[in-house]
Short mmCIF file of C-alpha atoms (C1' of nucleotides) in Angstrom, two decimals:
data_model
loop_
_atom_site.label_atom_id
_atom_site.label_comp_id
_atom_site.label_asym_id
_atom_site.label_seq_id
_atom_site.Cartn_x
_atom_site.Cartn_y
_atom_site.Cartn_z
CA MET A 1 295.67 5.94 186.83
CA PRO A 2 292.03 4.93 187.07
CA MET A 3 289.67 7.86 186.72
CA ALA A 4 287.17 8.04 189.53
CA PRO A 5 283.76 8.95 188.17
CA ALA A 6 282.60 12.28 189.52
CA LEU A 7 280.77 12.05 192.80
CA ILE A 8 277.21 13.07 192.13
CA THR A 9 276.15 15.80 194.56
CA GLY A 10 273.77 18.72 194.63
CA GLU A 11 270.39 19.59 196.09
CA PHE A 12 267.58 21.00 193.97
CA ARG A 13 263.96 21.91 194.46
CA ARG A 14 261.67 20.75 191.69
CA LEU A 15 257.97 20.72 190.88
CA LEU A 16 256.11 17.58 189.98
CA ASP A 17 253.96 18.68 187.04
CA ASP A 18 250.36 17.68 186.48
CA ARG A 19 251.52 14.71 184.43
CA PHE A 20 253.83 13.42 187.17
CA ARG A 21 256.96 14.58 185.43
CA ILE A 22 260.10 15.98 187.05
CA SER A 23 262.70 17.86 185.07
CA LEU A 24 266.10 16.83 186.35
CA PRO A 25 268.90 19.35 186.84
CA GLN A 26 271.30 18.89 183.96
CA GLU A 27 274.21 19.21 186.38
CA LEU A 28 273.12 15.94 187.97
CA GLU A 29 271.77 14.21 184.91
CA GLU A 30 274.94 14.53 182.88
CA LYS A 31 276.90 12.83 185.64
CA LEU A 32 274.75 9.72 185.37
CA ALA A 33 276.27 9.36 181.90
CA VAL A 34 273.19 7.93 180.28
CA GLU A 35 273.11 8.26 176.56
CA SER A 36 269.60 7.77 175.12
CA GLY A 37 268.08 8.62 178.51
CA GLN A 38 267.71 4.97 179.56
CA CYS A 39 267.98 4.43 183.31
CA MET A 40 266.68 2.52 186.29
CA LEU A 41 264.21 3.86 188.82
CA ILE A 42 264.33 2.23 192.26
CA LYS A 43 262.17 2.41 195.36
CA GLU A 44 264.92 3.21 197.84
CA ARG A 45 262.78 3.86 200.90
CA VAL A 46 259.38 5.34 201.58
CA GLY A 47 259.53 8.91 200.32
CA CYS A 48 262.63 8.31 198.22
CA LEU A 49 263.21 7.06 194.68
CA GLY A 50 266.65 6.36 193.23
CA LEU A 51 267.64 6.90 189.63
CA TRP A 52 270.58 4.82 188.43
CA ASN A 53 272.73 4.37 185.42
CA ALA A 54 271.41 1.08 184.07
CA GLN A 55 274.82 -0.61 183.85
CA MET A 56 275.78 0.43 187.34
CA TRP A 57 272.50 -0.79 188.77
CA GLN A 58 272.96 -4.09 187.00
CA ALA A 59 276.39 -4.50 188.55
CA LYS A 60 275.12 -3.70 192.01
CA LEU A 61 272.20 -6.06 191.64
CA GLU A 62 274.39 -8.90 190.48
CA ALA A 63 276.68 -8.36 193.43
CA ASP A 64 273.71 -8.57 195.79
CA VAL A 65 272.30 -11.68 194.16
CA GLU A 66 275.73 -13.26 194.19
CA LEU A 67 275.91 -12.76 197.91
CA VAL A 68 272.50 -14.36 198.47
CA LYS A 69 273.54 -17.29 196.29
CA SER A 70 276.71 -17.87 198.21
CA LYS A 71 274.81 -17.84 201.47
CA LEU A 72 272.34 -20.30 200.00
CA ALA A 73 275.16 -22.57 198.97
CA ALA A 74 276.54 -22.38 202.47
CA GLY A 75 273.19 -23.55 203.79
CA LYS A 76 272.58 -20.44 205.77
CA LEU A 77 269.19 -19.70 204.30
CA HIS A 78 267.44 -23.00 204.97
CA GLU A 79 265.19 -21.59 207.61
CA LYS A 80 264.61 -18.51 205.57
CA ILE A 81 262.62 -19.78 202.63
CA GLY A 82 259.85 -17.35 203.50
CA GLU A 83 262.25 -14.47 203.44
CA LEU A 84 263.56 -15.58 200.07
CA GLN A 85 260.03 -15.47 198.73
CA LEU A 86 259.64 -12.01 200.14
CA LEU A 87 262.90 -10.99 198.50
CA GLY A 88 261.63 -12.25 195.18
CA ARG A 89 258.41 -10.30 195.50
CA LEU A 90 260.20 -7.14 196.47
CA LEU A 91 262.62 -7.44 193.58
CA SER A 92 259.61 -7.62 191.30
CA THR A 93 258.18 -4.24 192.22
CA ARG A 94 261.33 -2.54 193.33
CA ASP A 95 262.65 -1.20 190.08
CA ALA A 96 261.46 -0.02 186.71
CA SER A 97 263.30 0.90 183.55
CA VAL A 98 262.50 4.46 182.59
CA THR A 99 263.43 6.77 179.74
CA LEU A 100 264.07 10.46 180.15
CA ASP A 101 262.64 12.66 177.42
CA ASP A 102 264.68 15.16 175.43
CA ARG A 103 264.30 17.78 178.12
CA ARG A 104 265.63 15.50 180.84
CA ARG A 105 262.19 14.93 182.29
CA LEU A 106 261.45 11.83 184.33
CA LEU A 107 257.94 10.44 184.25
CA VAL A 108 257.24 8.85 187.62
CA PRO A 109 255.44 5.54 186.90
CA ASP A 110 252.23 4.59 188.61
CA GLY A 111 253.31 2.43 191.52
CA PHE A 112 256.10 4.82 192.38
CA ARG A 113 253.84 7.80 192.95
CA GLN A 114 252.21 6.58 196.12
CA PHE A 115 255.58 5.34 197.31
CA LEU A 116 257.00 8.82 196.94
CA GLY A 117 253.91 10.22 198.55
CA VAL A 118 253.47 13.44 196.60
CA GLU A 119 250.62 15.05 194.68
CA PRO A 120 250.90 16.44 191.16
CA GLY A 121 251.81 20.11 191.41
CA SER A 122 253.71 19.68 194.66
CA GLU A 123 257.42 19.94 195.35
CA VAL A 124 260.10 17.29 195.47
CA MET A 125 263.78 17.46 196.26
CA VAL A 126 266.27 16.16 193.70
CA VAL A 127 269.46 15.11 195.46
CA GLY A 128 272.80 13.72 194.32
CA ALA A 129 273.57 10.50 196.20
CA GLY A 130 277.17 9.89 195.15
CA VAL A 131 276.50 7.23 192.54
CA SER A 132 272.84 7.94 191.80
CA ILE A 133 270.22 10.66 191.69
CA GLU A 134 267.43 10.59 194.24
CA ILE A 135 263.91 12.03 194.23
CA TRP A 136 262.73 12.81 197.74
CA ASN A 137 259.50 13.73 199.38
CA PRO A 138 260.55 17.04 200.99
CA ARG A 139 259.41 16.03 204.45
CA ALA A 140 261.19 12.69 204.29
CA TRP A 141 264.32 14.49 203.09
CA LEU A 142 264.22 16.94 205.97
CA ALA A 143 263.78 14.17 208.50
CA TYR A 144 266.58 12.16 206.93
CA VAL A 145 269.04 15.04 206.98
CA ARG A 146 268.19 15.89 210.57
CA LYS A 147 268.84 12.34 211.62
CA ARG A 148 271.98 11.65 209.62
CA MET A 149 273.85 14.93 209.48
CA PRO A 150 275.24 14.68 213.03
CA LYS A 151 277.26 11.66 211.96
CA PHE A 152 278.70 13.37 208.91
CA ARG A 153 282.13 13.98 210.42
CA LYS A 154 282.42 10.44 211.59
CA LEU A 155 281.44 9.08 208.21
CA LEU A 156 283.91 11.29 206.38
CA ASN A 157 286.69 10.31 208.72
CA HIS A 158 285.76 6.69 208.34
CA LEU A 159 285.85 6.81 204.57
CA SER A 160 289.10 8.76 204.40
CA ARG A 161 290.84 6.71 207.04
CA MET B 1 307.33 23.87 196.43
CA PRO B 2 304.46 24.13 198.84
CA MET B 3 303.84 27.67 199.95
CA ALA B 4 302.52 28.26 203.44
CA PRO B 5 299.12 29.88 202.88
CA ALA B 6 298.58 33.22 204.55
CA LEU B 7 296.35 33.12 207.58
CA ILE B 8 293.03 34.62 206.59
CA THR B 9 291.80 37.16 209.12
CA GLY B 10 289.63 40.26 209.21
CA GLU B 11 286.07 41.28 210.01
CA PHE B 12 283.86 43.15 207.53
CA ARG B 13 280.31 44.34 207.35
CA ARG B 14 278.58 43.69 204.05
CA LEU B 15 275.14 44.08 202.47
CA LEU B 16 273.22 41.18 201.05
CA ASP B 17 271.66 42.76 197.97
CA ASP B 18 268.20 42.01 196.65
CA ARG B 19 269.62 39.31 194.41
CA PHE B 20 271.27 37.54 197.33
CA ARG B 21 274.77 38.63 196.41
CA ILE B 22 277.59 39.47 198.81
CA SER B 23 280.69 41.24 197.62
CA LEU B 24 283.71 39.81 199.39
CA PRO B 25 286.52 41.99 200.67
CA GLN B 26 289.39 41.53 198.24
CA GLU B 27 291.79 41.38 201.16
CA LEU B 28 290.12 38.11 202.15
CA GLU B 29 289.25 36.83 198.72
CA GLU B 30 292.79 37.01 197.33
CA LYS B 31 294.04 34.87 200.17
CA LEU B 32 291.76 32.05 199.14
CA ALA B 33 293.86 31.94 195.98
CA VAL B 34 291.06 31.05 193.64
CA GLU B 35 291.70 31.75 190.02
CA SER B 36 288.48 31.69 187.97
CA GLY B 37 286.45 32.34 191.13
CA GLN B 38 285.58 28.68 191.70
CA CYS B 39 285.10 27.79 195.35
CA MET B 40 283.12 25.66 197.71
CA LEU B 41 280.39 26.96 199.98
CA ILE B 42 279.66 24.99 203.17
CA LYS B 43 276.92 25.14 205.78
CA GLU B 44 279.12 25.41 208.86
CA ARG B 45 276.45 26.02 211.49
CA VAL B 46 273.08 27.72 211.59
CA GLY B 47 273.75 31.36 210.77
CA CYS B 48 277.21 30.70 209.33
CA LEU B 49 278.45 29.73 205.86
CA GLY B 50 282.05 28.83 205.05
CA LEU B 51 283.79 29.56 201.77
CA TRP B 52 286.72 27.33 200.84
CA ASN B 53 289.30 27.02 198.18
CA ALA B 54 287.76 24.48 195.81
CA GLN B 55 291.01 22.70 194.99
CA MET B 56 291.76 22.10 198.64
CA TRP B 57 288.37 20.58 199.27
CA GLN B 58 288.35 18.70 195.98
CA ALA B 59 291.73 17.15 196.64
CA LYS B 60 290.61 15.78 199.96
CA LEU B 61 287.37 14.48 198.57
CA GLU B 62 289.01 12.87 195.56
CA ALA B 63 291.42 11.11 197.87
CA ASP B 64 288.48 9.76 199.85
CA VAL B 65 286.67 8.56 196.79
CA GLU B 66 289.80 6.95 195.43
CA LEU B 67 290.23 5.09 198.67
CA VAL B 68 286.66 3.91 198.67
CA LYS B 69 287.04 2.72 195.11
CA SER B 70 290.03 0.61 195.98
CA LYS B 71 288.06 -0.91 198.81
CA LEU B 72 285.27 -1.64 196.38
CA ALA B 73 287.67 -3.43 194.10
CA ALA B 74 288.78 -5.50 197.06
CA GLY B 75 285.30 -6.93 197.37
CA LYS B 76 283.22 -5.27 200.08
CA LEU B 77 280.71 -3.98 197.61
CA HIS B 78 277.24 -3.14 198.80
CA GLU B 79 277.67 -1.67 202.24
CA LYS B 80 280.36 0.58 200.90
CA ILE B 81 278.10 1.73 198.13
CA GLY B 82 275.55 2.43 200.79
CA GLU B 83 278.02 4.59 202.65
CA LEU B 84 279.00 6.30 199.46
CA GLN B 85 275.34 7.12 198.86
CA LEU B 86 274.98 8.44 202.37
CA LEU B 87 278.07 10.57 201.98
CA GLY B 88 276.77 11.89 198.69
CA ARG B 89 273.42 12.85 200.20
CA LEU B 90 274.95 14.68 203.12
CA LEU B 91 277.45 16.45 200.87
CA SER B 92 274.59 17.47 198.61
CA THR B 93 272.80 19.43 201.26
CA ARG B 94 275.90 20.64 203.04
CA ASP B 95 278.14 21.86 200.21
CA ALA B 96 277.67 23.74 196.99
CA SER B 97 280.14 24.65 194.28
CA VAL B 98 279.89 28.38 193.60
CA THR B 99 281.52 30.84 191.24
CA LEU B 100 282.34 34.40 192.19
CA ASP B 101 281.54 37.06 189.61
CA ASP B 102 283.99 39.59 188.21
CA ARG B 103 283.44 41.87 191.21
CA ARG B 104 284.25 39.09 193.68
CA ARG B 105 280.59 38.70 194.56
CA LEU B 106 279.16 35.50 195.95
CA LEU B 107 275.65 34.51 194.96
CA VAL B 108 274.16 32.65 197.94
CA PRO B 109 272.32 29.59 196.55
CA ASP B 110 268.77 28.74 197.46
CA GLY B 111 269.08 26.26 200.31
CA PHE B 112 271.80 28.34 201.93
CA ARG B 113 269.67 31.45 202.27
CA GLN B 114 267.34 30.04 204.87
CA PHE B 115 270.29 28.46 206.64
CA LEU B 116 272.02 31.81 206.94
CA GLY B 117 268.73 33.32 208.05
CA VAL B 118 268.99 36.75 206.46
CA GLU B 119 266.69 38.78 204.25
CA PRO B 120 267.75 40.44 201.01
CA GLY B 121 268.82 44.00 201.75
CA SER B 122 270.06 43.22 205.24
CA GLU B 123 273.57 43.01 206.61
CA VAL B 124 275.94 40.09 207.05
CA MET B 125 279.37 39.81 208.59
CA VAL B 126 282.26 38.53 206.49
CA VAL B 127 284.95 37.06 208.69
CA GLY B 128 288.33 35.51 208.03
CA ALA B 129 288.48 32.09 209.65
CA GLY B 130 292.15 31.20 209.21
CA VAL B 131 291.88 28.90 206.21
CA SER B 132 288.45 29.93 204.96
CA ILE B 133 286.12 32.90 204.71
CA GLU B 134 282.90 32.85 206.69
CA ILE B 135 279.58 34.61 206.10
CA TRP B 136 277.71 35.19 209.34
CA ASN B 137 274.27 36.24 210.34
CA PRO B 138 275.16 39.31 212.46
CA ARG B 139 273.24 38.08 215.48
CA ALA B 140 274.79 34.65 215.35
CA TRP B 141 278.21 36.28 215.01
CA LEU B 142 277.64 38.45 218.04
CA ALA B 143 276.51 35.51 220.13
CA TYR B 144 279.46 33.45 218.97
CA VAL B 145 282.01 36.14 219.80
CA ARG B 146 280.45 36.73 223.21
CA LYS B 147 280.73 33.09 224.01
CA ARG B 148 284.19 32.45 222.63
CA MET B 149 286.14 35.62 223.30
CA PRO B 150 286.83 34.86 226.98
CA LYS B 151 288.85 31.88 225.89
CA PHE B 152 290.91 33.83 223.37
CA ARG B 153 293.98 34.27 225.60
CA LYS B 154 294.02 30.63 226.48
CA LEU B 155 293.70 29.57 222.84
CA LEU B 156 296.50 31.88 221.76
CA ASN B 157 298.78 30.55 224.46
CA HIS B 158 297.93 27.03 223.48
CA LEU B 159 298.61 27.53 219.78
CA SER B 160 301.82 29.49 220.23
CA ARG B 161 303.28 27.20 222.82
"C1'" DC C 1 232.72 3.42 168.43
"C1'" DG C 2 233.35 7.59 171.06
"C1'" DA C 3 235.08 9.53 175.38
"C1'" DA C 4 238.21 9.83 178.95
"C1'" DT C 5 242.77 8.92 180.64
"C1'" DT C 6 247.61 8.82 180.23
"C1'" DG C 7 252.16 9.01 177.82
"C1'" DT C 8 254.97 12.04 174.97
"C1'" DG C 9 256.58 16.08 172.61
"C1'" DG C 10 257.21 20.87 172.09
"C1'" DG C 11 256.02 26.04 171.87
"C1'" DA C 12 255.62 30.07 175.03
"C1'" DT C 13 256.72 32.55 179.13
"C1'" DG C 14 258.72 34.26 183.08
"C1'" DG C 15 262.25 34.14 186.46
"C1'" DA C 16 266.97 33.48 187.90
"C1'" DC C 17 271.56 34.24 187.01
"C1'" DG C 18 275.97 35.57 184.50
"C1'" DC C 19 278.05 39.39 182.35
"C1'" DC C 20 278.98 43.93 182.39
"C1'" DC C 21 278.52 48.90 183.11
"C1'" DA C 22 277.16 53.04 186.01
"C1'" DC C 23 277.01 55.54 190.16
"C1'" DT C 24 278.77 56.81 194.58
"C1'" DA C 25 281.48 57.05 198.56
"C1'" DA C 26 285.75 56.52 200.50
"C1'" DA C 27 290.59 56.35 200.25
"C1'" DA C 28 294.79 57.72 198.27
"C1'" DA C 29 297.50 60.86 195.89
"C1'" DA C 30 298.73 65.40 194.51
"C1'" DT D 1 291.80 70.86 199.95
"C1'" DT D 2 291.19 69.14 195.40
"C1'" DT D 3 291.85 65.49 192.20
"C1'" DT D 4 292.33 60.74 191.02
"C1'" DT D 5 291.72 56.06 191.93
"C1'" DT D 6 289.53 52.19 193.91
"C1'" DA D 7 286.03 49.45 195.92
"C1'" DG D 8 281.06 48.48 197.19
"C1'" DT D 9 276.59 48.48 195.44
"C1'" DG D 10 272.70 48.77 192.14
"C1'" DG D 11 270.80 47.41 188.11
"C1'" DG D 12 270.18 46.67 182.77
"C1'" DC D 13 270.39 43.10 179.40
"C1'" DG D 14 270.68 38.70 177.33
"C1'" DT D 15 270.65 33.78 177.94
"C1'" DC D 16 269.23 29.65 179.80
"C1'" DC D 17 265.97 26.73 181.69
"C1'" DA D 18 261.97 25.29 184.80
"C1'" DT D 19 257.36 25.51 184.38
"C1'" DC D 20 252.95 26.28 182.17
"C1'" DC D 21 250.06 25.08 178.67
"C1'" DC D 22 248.55 22.93 174.55
"C1'" DA D 23 248.69 19.32 170.84
"C1'" DC D 24 248.63 14.74 169.62
"C1'" DA D 25 249.06 9.68 170.08
"C1'" DA D 26 248.13 5.41 172.51
"C1'" DT D 27 245.39 3.00 175.56
"C1'" DT D 28 241.45 1.98 178.38
"C1'" DC D 29 236.75 2.10 179.50
"C1'" DG D 30 231.94 2.87 178.99
#
DNA sequence: CGAATTGTGGGATGGACGCCCACTAAAAAA
DNA sequence: TTTTTTAGTGGGCGTCCATCCCACAATTCG
């Protein structure tokens, strides 16, 4: 029987140190299954960064690109050249390969700091997102939970249907 | 053979100590049937936490994940991953895996303290909720009972019909 | 070339938590 | 009633780890 990888969950409060580092909870980090600390950092949405297992991110990315290609082949993107350009640009700044140090600390790279919208010395939330780890601006996290939690039951029912 | 679990009932007054621990009544705790003290703590509603048998919850969740994985294999990749992420985020802030100590004490984790809305040294109510144990803010419990008790007779009739 | 900035590593410290024992009050037994 | 047992609560101690702080290297800038 195929082993399902553990669902990554958990909510932790962390401090961004003066060097823009975040020490990840080992409970979450070990579930990413990254040997050598190599992973992918993604701009998920304003106020939220995603940290992925490199292989898994690659797979997801290829699936996305494959979809775009198939649509292209079907001629559905002819009037959307501009959007394709935009997609290309976004892909360029969207992710960065990062390495965790021996204490499971993540150094948030330059462009990602403003995107997260936090100052050195302030708090962030570290949250398990099923298949990835996410770093949240606390205010964005609060707003997100408020908005999405009401639909939790529905989502669970939907997925277990 | 599957044993019908005993209905968990009972109402107890307990102290939240200065380390945010609550000692559970053994009468309730033993009905959860947790060896090794592993269980799942849930934010049920503001002022109320639920404590569940971990295996029960795990089994349901694993089934969900397994189902999602099979759907993934069938091709609908990205939007399902998106839903999986969403589910993971909501689970992260809603649930926490906890371990009872040798005296059947529950350590209330950080995010759950504010949600319960009680100070260290104050009282909480520990209530059997049929299949789970609930920790209540006393004021929330009082308000809940006031509101729901009038319908008790009707509910009993309905369930025993 | 020197100074400031930034990435990287690691020692030191304090706080949180798990483990375990002590005290007390209440219940049960004698 | 007195004695014994049991359960709730408090807290000491050791460990782990998040954070603070410093050292050093690499890079950039004046």
